[in-house]
PDB file of C-alpha atoms and ligand atoms in Angstrom:
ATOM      1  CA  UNK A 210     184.727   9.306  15.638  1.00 69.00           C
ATOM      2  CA  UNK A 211     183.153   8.786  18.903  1.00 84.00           C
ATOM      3  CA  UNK A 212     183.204   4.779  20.338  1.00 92.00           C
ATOM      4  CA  UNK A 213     179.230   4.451  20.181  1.00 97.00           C
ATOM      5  CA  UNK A 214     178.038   1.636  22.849  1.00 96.00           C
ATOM      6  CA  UNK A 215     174.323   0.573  22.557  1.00 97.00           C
ATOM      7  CA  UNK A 216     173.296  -1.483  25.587  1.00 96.00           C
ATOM      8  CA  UNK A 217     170.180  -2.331  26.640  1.00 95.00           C
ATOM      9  CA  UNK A 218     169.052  -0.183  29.707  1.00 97.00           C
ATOM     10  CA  UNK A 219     170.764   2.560  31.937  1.00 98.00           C
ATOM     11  CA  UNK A 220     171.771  -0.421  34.224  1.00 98.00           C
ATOM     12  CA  UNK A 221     174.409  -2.196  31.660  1.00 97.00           C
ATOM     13  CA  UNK A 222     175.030   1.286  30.412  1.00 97.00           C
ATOM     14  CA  UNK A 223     176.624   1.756  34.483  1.00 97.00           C
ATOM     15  CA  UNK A 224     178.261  -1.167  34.549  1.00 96.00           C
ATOM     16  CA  UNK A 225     180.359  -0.295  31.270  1.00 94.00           C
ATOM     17  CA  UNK A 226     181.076   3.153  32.386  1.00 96.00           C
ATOM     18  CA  UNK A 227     182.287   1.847  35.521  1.00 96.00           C
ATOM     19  CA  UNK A 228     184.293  -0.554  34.099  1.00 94.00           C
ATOM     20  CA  UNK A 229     186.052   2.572  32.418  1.00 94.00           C
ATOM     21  CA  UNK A 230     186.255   3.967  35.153  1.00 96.00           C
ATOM     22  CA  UNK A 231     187.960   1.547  36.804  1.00 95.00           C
ATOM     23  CA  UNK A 232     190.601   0.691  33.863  1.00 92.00           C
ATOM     24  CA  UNK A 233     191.453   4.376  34.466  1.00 94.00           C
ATOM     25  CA  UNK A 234     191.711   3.839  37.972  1.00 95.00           C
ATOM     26  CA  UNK A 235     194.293   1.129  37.659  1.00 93.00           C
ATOM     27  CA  UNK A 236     196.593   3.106  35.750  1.00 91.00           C
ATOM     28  CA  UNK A 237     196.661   6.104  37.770  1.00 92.00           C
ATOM     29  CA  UNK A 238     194.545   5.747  41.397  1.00 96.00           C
ATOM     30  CA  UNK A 239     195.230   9.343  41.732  1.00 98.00           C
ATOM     31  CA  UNK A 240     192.467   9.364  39.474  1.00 98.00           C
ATOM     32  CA  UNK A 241     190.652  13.125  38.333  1.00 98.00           C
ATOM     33  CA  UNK A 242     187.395  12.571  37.868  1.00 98.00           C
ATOM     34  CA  UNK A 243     184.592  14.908  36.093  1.00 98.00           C
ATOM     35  CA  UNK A 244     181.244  14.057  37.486  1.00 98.00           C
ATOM     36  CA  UNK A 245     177.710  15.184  36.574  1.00 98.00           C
ATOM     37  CA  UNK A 246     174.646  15.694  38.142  1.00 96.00           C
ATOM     38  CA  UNK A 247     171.098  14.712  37.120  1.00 92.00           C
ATOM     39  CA  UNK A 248     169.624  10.927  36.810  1.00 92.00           C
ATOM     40  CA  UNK A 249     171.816  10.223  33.663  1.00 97.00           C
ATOM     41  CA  UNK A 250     175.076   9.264  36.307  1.00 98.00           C
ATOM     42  CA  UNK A 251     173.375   7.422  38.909  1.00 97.00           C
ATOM     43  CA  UNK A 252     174.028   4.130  37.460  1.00 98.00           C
ATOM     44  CA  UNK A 253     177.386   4.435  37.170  1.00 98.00           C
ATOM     45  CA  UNK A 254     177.752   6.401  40.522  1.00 98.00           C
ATOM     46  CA  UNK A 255     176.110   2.370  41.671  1.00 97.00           C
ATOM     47  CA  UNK A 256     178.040   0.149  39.475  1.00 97.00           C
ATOM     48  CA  UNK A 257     181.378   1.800  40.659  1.00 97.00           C
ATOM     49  CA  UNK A 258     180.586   1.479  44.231  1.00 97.00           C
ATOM     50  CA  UNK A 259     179.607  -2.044  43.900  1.00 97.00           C
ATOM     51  CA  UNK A 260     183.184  -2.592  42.456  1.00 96.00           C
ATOM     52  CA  UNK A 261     184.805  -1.267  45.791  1.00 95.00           C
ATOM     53  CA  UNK A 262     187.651   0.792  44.111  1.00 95.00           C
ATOM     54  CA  UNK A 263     190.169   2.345  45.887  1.00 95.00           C
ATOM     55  CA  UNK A 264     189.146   6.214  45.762  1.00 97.00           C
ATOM     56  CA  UNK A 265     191.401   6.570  48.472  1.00 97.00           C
ATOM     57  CA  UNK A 266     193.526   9.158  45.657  1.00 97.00           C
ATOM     58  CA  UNK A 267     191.013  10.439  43.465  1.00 98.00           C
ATOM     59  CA  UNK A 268     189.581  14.082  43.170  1.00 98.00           C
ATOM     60  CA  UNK A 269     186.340  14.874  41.530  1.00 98.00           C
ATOM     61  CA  UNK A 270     185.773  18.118  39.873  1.00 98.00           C
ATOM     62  CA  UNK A 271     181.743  18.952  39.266  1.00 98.00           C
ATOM     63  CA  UNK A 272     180.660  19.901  35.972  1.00 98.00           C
ATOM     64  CA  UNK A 273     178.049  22.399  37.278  1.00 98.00           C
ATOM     65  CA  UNK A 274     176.296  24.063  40.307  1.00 97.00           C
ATOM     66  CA  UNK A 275     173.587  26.880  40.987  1.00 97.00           C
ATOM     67  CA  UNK A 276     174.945  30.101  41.506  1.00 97.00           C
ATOM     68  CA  UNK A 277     173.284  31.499  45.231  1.00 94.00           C
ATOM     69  CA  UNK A 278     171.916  28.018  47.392  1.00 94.00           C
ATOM     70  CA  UNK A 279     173.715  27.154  50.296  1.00 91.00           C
ATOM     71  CA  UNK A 280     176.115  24.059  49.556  1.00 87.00           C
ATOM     72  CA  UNK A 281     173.537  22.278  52.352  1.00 92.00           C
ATOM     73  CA  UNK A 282     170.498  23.115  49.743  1.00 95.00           C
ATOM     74  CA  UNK A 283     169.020  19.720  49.164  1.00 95.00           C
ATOM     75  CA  UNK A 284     168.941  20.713  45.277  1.00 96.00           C
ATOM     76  CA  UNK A 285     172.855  22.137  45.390  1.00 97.00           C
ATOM     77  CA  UNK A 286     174.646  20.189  43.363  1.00 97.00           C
ATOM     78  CA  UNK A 287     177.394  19.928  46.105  1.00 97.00           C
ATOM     79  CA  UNK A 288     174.456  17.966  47.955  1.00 97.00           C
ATOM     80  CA  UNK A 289     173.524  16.348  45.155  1.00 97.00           C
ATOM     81  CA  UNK A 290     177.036  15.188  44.431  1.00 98.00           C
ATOM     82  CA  UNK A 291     177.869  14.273  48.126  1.00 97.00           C
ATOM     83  CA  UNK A 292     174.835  11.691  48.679  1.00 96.00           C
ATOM     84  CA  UNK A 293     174.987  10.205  44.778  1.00 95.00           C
ATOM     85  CA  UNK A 294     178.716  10.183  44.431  1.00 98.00           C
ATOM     86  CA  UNK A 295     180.837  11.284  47.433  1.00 98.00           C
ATOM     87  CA  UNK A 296     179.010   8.586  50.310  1.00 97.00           C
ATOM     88  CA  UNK A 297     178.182   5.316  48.159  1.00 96.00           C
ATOM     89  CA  UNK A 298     181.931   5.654  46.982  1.00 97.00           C
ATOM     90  CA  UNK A 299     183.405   7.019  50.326  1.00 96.00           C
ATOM     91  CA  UNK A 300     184.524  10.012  48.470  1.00 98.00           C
ATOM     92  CA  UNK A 301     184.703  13.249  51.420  1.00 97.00           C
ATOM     93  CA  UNK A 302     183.155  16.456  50.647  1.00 96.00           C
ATOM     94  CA  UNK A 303     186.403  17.848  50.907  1.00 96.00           C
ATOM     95  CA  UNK A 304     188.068  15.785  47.560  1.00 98.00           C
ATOM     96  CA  UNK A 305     185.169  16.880  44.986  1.00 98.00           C
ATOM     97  CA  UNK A 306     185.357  20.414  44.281  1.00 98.00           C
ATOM     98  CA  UNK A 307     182.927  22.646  42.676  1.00 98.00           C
ATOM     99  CA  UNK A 308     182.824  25.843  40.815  1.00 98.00           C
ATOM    100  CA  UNK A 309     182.340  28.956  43.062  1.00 96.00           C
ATOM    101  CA  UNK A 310     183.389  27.298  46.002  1.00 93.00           C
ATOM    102  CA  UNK A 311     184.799  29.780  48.492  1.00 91.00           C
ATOM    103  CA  UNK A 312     185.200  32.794  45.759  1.00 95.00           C
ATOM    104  CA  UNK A 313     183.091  35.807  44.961  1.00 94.00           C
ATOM    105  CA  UNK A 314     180.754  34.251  41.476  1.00 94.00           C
ATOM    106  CA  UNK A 315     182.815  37.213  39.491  1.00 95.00           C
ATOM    107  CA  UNK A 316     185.993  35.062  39.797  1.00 97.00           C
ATOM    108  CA  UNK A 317     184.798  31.850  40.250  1.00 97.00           C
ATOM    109  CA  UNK A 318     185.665  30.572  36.580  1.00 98.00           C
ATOM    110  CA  UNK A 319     189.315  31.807  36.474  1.00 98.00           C
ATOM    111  CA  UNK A 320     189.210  29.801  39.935  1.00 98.00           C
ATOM    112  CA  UNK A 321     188.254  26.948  38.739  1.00 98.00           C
ATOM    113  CA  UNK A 322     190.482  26.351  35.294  1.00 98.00           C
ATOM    114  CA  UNK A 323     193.317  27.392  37.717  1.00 98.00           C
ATOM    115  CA  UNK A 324     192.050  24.132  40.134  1.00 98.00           C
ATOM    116  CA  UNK A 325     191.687  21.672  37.342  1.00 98.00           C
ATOM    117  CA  UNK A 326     194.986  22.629  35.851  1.00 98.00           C
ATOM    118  CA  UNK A 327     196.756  22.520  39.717  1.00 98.00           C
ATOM    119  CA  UNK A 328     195.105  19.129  40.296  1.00 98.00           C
ATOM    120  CA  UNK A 329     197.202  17.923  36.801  1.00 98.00           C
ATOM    121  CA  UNK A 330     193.772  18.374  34.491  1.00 98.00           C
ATOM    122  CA  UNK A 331     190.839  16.022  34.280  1.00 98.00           C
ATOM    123  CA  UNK A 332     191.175  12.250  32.964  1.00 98.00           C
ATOM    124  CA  UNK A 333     188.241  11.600  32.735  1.00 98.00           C
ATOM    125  CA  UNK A 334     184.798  13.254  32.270  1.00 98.00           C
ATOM    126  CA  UNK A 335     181.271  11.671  32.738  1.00 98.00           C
ATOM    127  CA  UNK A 336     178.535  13.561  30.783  1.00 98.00           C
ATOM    128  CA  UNK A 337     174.567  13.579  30.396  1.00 98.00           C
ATOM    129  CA  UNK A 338     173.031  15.355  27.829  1.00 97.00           C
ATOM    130  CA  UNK A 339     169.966  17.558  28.241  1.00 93.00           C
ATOM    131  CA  UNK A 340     166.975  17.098  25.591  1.00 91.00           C
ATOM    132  CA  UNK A 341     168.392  20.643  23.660  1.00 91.00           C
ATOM    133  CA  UNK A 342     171.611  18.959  23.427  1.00 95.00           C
ATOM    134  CA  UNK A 343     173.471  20.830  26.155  1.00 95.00           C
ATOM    135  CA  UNK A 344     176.283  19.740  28.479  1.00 97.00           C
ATOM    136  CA  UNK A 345     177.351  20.734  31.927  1.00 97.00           C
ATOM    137  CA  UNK A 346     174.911  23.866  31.637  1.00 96.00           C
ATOM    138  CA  UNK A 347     176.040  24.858  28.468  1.00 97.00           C
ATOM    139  CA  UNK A 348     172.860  26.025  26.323  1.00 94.00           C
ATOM    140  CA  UNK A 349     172.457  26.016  22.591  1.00 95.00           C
ATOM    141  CA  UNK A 350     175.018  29.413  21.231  1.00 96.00           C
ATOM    142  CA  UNK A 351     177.577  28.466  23.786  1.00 96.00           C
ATOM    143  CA  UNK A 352     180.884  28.997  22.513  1.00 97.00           C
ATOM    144  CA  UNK A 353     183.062  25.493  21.592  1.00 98.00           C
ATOM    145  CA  UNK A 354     185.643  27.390  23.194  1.00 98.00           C
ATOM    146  CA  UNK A 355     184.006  28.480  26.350  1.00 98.00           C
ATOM    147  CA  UNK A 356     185.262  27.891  29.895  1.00 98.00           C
ATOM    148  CA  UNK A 357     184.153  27.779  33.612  1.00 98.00           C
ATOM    149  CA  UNK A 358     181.441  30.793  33.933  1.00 98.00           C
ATOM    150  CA  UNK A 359     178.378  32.000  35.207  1.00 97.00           C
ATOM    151  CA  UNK A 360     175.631  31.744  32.894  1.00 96.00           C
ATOM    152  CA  UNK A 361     172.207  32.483  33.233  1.00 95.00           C
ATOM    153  CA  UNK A 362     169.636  29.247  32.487  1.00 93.00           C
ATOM    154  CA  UNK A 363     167.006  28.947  30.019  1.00 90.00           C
ATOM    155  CA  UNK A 364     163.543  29.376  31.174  1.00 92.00           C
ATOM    156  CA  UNK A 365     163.204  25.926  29.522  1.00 86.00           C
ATOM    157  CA  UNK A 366     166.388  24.345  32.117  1.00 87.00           C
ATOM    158  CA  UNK A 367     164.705  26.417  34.700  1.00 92.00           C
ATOM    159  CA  UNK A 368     161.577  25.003  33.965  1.00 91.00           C
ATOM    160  CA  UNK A 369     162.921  21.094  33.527  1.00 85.00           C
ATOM    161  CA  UNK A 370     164.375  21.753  37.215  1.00 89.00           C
ATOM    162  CA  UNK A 371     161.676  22.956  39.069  1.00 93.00           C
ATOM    163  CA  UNK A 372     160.412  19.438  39.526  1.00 91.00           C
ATOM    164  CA  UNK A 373     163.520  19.422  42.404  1.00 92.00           C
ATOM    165  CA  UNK A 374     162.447  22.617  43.873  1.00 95.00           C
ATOM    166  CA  UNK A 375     159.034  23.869  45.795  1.00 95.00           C
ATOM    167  CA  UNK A 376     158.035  26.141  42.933  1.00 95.00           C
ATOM    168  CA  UNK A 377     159.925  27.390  39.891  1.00 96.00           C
ATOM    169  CA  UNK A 378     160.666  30.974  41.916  1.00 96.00           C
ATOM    170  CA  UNK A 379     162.963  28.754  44.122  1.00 96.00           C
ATOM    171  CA  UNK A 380     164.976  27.324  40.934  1.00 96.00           C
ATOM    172  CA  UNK A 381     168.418  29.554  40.707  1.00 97.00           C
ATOM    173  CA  UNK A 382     168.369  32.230  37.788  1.00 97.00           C
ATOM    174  CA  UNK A 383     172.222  31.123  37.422  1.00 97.00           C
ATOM    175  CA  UNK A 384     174.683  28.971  37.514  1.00 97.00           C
ATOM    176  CA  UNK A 385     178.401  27.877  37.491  1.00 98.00           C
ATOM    177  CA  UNK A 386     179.125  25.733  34.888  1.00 98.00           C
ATOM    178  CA  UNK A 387     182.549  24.112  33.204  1.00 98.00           C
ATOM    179  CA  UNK A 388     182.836  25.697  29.270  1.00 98.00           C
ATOM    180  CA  UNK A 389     182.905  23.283  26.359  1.00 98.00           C
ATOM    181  CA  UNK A 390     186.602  24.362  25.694  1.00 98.00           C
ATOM    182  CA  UNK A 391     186.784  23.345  29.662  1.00 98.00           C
ATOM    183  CA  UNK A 392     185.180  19.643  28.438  1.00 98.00           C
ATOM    184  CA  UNK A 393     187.318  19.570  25.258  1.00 98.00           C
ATOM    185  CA  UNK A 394     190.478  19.491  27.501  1.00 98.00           C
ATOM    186  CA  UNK A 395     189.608  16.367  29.605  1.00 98.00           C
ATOM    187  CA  UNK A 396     191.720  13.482  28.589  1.00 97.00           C
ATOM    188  CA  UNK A 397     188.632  11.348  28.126  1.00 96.00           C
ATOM    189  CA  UNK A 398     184.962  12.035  27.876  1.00 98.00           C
ATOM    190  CA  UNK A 399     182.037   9.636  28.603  1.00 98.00           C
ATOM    191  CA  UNK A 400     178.858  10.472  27.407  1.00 98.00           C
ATOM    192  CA  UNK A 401     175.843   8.801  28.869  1.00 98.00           C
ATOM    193  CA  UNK A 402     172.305   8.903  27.796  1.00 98.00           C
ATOM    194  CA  UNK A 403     168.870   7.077  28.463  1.00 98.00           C
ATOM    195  CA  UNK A 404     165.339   6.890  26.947  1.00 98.00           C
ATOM    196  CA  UNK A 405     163.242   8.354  23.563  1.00 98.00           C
ATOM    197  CA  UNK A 406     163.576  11.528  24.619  1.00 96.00           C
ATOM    198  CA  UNK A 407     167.413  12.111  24.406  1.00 97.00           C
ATOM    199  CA  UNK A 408     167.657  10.165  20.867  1.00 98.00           C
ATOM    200  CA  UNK A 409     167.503  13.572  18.619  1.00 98.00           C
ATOM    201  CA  UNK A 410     170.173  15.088  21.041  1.00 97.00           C
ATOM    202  CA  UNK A 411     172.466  12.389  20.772  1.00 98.00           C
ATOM    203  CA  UNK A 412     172.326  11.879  17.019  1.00 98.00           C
ATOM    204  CA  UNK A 413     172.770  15.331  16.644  1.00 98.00           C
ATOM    205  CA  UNK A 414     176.121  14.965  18.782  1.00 98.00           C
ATOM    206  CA  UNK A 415     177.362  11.812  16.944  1.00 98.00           C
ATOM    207  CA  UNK A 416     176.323  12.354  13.857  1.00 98.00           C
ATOM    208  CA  UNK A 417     175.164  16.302  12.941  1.00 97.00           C
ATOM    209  CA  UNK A 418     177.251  18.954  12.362  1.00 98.00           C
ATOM    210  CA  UNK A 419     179.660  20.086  14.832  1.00 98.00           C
ATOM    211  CA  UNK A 420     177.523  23.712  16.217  1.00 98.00           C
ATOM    212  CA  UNK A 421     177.442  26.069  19.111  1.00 98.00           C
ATOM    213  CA  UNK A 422     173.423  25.274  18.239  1.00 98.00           C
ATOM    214  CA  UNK A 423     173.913  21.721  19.326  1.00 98.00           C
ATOM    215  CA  UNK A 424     176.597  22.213  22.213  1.00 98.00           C
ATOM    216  CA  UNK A 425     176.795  18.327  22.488  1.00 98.00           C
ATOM    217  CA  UNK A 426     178.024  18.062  19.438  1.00 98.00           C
ATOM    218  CA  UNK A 427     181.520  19.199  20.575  1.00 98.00           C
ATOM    219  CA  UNK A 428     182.184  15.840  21.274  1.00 98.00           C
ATOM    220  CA  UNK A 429     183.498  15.044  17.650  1.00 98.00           C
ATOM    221  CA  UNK A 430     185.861  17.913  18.776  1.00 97.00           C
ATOM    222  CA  UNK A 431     187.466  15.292  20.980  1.00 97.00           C
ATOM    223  CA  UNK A 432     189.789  12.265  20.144  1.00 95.00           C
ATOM    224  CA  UNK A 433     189.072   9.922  23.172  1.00 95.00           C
ATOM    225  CA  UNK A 434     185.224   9.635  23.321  1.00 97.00           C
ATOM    226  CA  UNK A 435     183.172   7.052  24.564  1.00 96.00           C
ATOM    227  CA  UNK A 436     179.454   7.471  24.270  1.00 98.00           C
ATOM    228  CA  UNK A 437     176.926   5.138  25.995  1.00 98.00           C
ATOM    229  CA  UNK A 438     173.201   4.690  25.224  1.00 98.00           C
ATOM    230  CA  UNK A 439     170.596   2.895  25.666  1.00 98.00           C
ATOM    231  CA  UNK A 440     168.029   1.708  22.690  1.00 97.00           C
ATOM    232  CA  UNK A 441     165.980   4.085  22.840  1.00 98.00           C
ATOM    233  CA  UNK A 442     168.449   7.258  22.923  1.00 98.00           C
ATOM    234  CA  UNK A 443     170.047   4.970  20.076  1.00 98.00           C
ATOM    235  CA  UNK A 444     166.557   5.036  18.054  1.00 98.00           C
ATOM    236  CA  UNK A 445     167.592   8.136  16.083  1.00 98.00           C
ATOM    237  CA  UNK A 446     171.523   6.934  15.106  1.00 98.00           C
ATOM    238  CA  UNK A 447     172.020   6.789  11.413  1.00 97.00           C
ATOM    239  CA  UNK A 448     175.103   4.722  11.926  1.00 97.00           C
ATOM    240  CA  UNK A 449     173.588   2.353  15.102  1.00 96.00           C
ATOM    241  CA  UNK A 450     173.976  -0.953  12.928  1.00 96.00           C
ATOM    242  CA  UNK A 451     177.659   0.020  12.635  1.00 96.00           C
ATOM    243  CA  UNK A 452     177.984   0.733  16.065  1.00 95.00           C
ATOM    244  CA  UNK A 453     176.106  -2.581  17.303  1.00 95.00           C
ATOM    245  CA  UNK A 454     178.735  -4.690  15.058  1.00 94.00           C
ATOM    246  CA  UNK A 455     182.008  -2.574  15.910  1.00 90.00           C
ATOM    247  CA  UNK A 456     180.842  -3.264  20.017  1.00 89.00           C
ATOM    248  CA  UNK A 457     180.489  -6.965  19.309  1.00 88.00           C
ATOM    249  CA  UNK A 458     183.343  -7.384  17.270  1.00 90.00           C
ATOM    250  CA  UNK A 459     185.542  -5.217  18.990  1.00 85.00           C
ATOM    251  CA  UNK A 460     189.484  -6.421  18.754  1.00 82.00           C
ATOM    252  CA  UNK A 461     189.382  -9.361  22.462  1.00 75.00           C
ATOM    253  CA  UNK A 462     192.179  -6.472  24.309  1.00 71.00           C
ATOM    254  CA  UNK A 463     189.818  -3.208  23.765  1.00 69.00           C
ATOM    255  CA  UNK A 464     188.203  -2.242  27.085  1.00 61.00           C
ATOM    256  CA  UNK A 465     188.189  -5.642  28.485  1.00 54.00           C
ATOM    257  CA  UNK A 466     187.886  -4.399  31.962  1.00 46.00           C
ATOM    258  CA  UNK A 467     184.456  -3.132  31.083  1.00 46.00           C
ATOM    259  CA  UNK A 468     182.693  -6.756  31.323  1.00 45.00           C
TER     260      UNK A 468
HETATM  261  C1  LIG B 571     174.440  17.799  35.092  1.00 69.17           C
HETATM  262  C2  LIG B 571     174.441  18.552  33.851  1.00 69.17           C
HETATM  263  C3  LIG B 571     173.359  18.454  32.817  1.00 69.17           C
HETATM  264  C4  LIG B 571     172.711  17.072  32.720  1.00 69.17           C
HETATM  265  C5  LIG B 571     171.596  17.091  31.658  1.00 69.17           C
HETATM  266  C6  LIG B 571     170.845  15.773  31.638  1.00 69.17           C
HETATM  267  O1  LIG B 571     175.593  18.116  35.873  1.00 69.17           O
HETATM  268  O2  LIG B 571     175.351  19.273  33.664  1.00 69.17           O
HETATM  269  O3  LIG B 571     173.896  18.825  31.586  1.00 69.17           O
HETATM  270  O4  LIG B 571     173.659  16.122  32.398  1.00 69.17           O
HETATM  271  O5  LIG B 571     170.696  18.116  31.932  1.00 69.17           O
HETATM  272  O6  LIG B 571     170.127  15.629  32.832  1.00 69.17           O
HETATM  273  P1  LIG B 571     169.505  14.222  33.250  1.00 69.17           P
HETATM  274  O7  LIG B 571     170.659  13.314  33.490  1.00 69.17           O
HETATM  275  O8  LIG B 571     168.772  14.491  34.535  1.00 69.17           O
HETATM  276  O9  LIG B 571     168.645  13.788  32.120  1.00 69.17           O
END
C-alpha cells in the first residue's frame, strides 16, 4: 500500500517531497532523478532549491516531451524543465535528458530505456497526475507494461494544453513519453497532486482497482510509493482518516528528514 501524506496546500506538499528528495540525496549524491512537467512539481522544484543540495552528481531523466518543437520552444518540455528545474537547482541542460533527444522519433524509446538503464536506472520518480488519471502521457488503455514511446494525445490532453500554446493547431499531435512498465521500474515513486479536481483520479489510484482504464492506478503495482496530496485531492479517499493518523503517528525514525 502506497504511504498516503495529506498536507495542507501544494506548498507543505514541496517541502515533504523535497525532504525525500534530499534523504535520497544523502545516500547516493549521484542521485537519478525522474522529473515531471506541469504545475503539480513546481513546489518541490522550490522547496529543493531553497535547501541548496549538492546536484553537483545527479542526472534527471524527463518523464515526457512533445514529439516535433524545437528543444528552444517555450512550451518544450526541455524548456520547461530547464527554467523550473535545471536553473533554480543549477542543474545544466546537458545532465537532464529527455526522450527523443538526438534520435529519429522511430527509435527514440529503445533510446531511452537503454539511457536510464546506462545511467544505473532511476531512484527516484516525481509524478503528477492528470484529471483522467494518466501519468507521464500515458492515457487511459495504456498498457501496465508499456515503455518509452511515441503516442499520440487525446484531443482532451491536447485540449487541457492549449492554454500554453497560441491556439490548439500549435499543440503537438504527439509525444514522447516514459511507459508505465518504464515508471514501475523506478526504485521509488512520488506522486503529487493538488486541488478538487484531481480527488477522483487519485482515489482511483490509491484505492480502485489496479486498470489500464485508470493508468495511475499502477502505482499499487509498486512497493516503494509515496503519494502526496493536498485536502482537497484527499476529499475523495475512502481510507484518508487512516492515512491522517498513520502520518501523525508515524514510528519518530520514518522520513525524518522530511520536516
Ligand atoms: C508531466 C506529465 C503529466 C502531468 C499531468 C498533471 O510531465 O507527464 O502527466 O503530470 O498532466 O499536470 P499538472 O501538474 O499541470 O496538473
Amino acid at each position: 500500500m502506497a504511504e498516503v501524506i495529506i498536507v495542507d496546500d501544494a506548498d507543505a506538499a514541496g517541502q515533504v517531497a523535497a525532504g525525500l528528495i534530499a534523504l535520497e540525496l544523502d545516500r547516493h549524491p549521484a542521485l537519478v532523478l525522474g522529473v515531471a512537467t506541469g504545475s503539480t512539481p513546481n513546489s518541490t522544484y522550490r522547496a529543493l532549491a531553497e535547501r541548496r543540495p549538492d546536484l553537483s552528481q545527479l542526472t534527471a531523466f524527463a518523464l515526457d516531451e512533445y514529439v516535433g518543437l524545437e528543444p528552444r520552444h517555450p512550451q518544450s518540455y526541455a524548456e520547461v524543465l530547464r527554467r523550473e528545474f535545471g536553473e533554480p537547482l543549477g542543474v545544466p541542460a546537458s545532465r537532464i535528458r529527455l526522450p527523443g533527444q538526438g534520435v529519429a522519433p522511430v527509435d527514440a524509446g529503445a533510446a531511452y530505456e537503454r539511457a536510464i538503464v546506462e545511467a544505473g536506472g532511476i531512484d527516484l520518480q516525481i509524478l503528477g497526475i492528470g484529471t483522467d488519471g494518466h501519468v507521464g502521457f500515458n492515457e487511459p488503455g495504456s498498457s501496465l507494461a508499456s515503455l518509452t514511446r511515441v503516442k499520440t494525445l487525446t484531443e482532451q490532453t491536447r485540449a487541457d494544453n492549449a492554454r500554453f500554446f497560441d491556439s490548439l493547431d500549435d499543440v503537438p499531435l504527439h509525444c514522447f513519453t516514459q511507459g508505465l512498465g518504464t515508471i514501475r521500474r523506478a526504485r521509488a515513486l512520488v506522486l503529487l497532486a493538488f486541488g478538487a479536481e484531481k480527488a477522483e483520479a487519485i482515489a482511483g489510484a490509491v484505492e480502485g482497482p489496479v486498470s489500464s482504464s485508470l493508468p495511475g492506478s499502477v502505482i499499487q503495482l509498486h512497493p516503494n510509493v509515496t503519494v502526496i496530496v493536498d485536502e482537497a485531492a484527499a476529499g475523495r479517499l475512502a481510507n484518508g482518516d487512516y492515512y491522517r493518523y498513520a502520518w501523525q503517528n508515524r514510528p519518530e525514525w520514518a522520513i525524518d528528514a522530511s520536516l
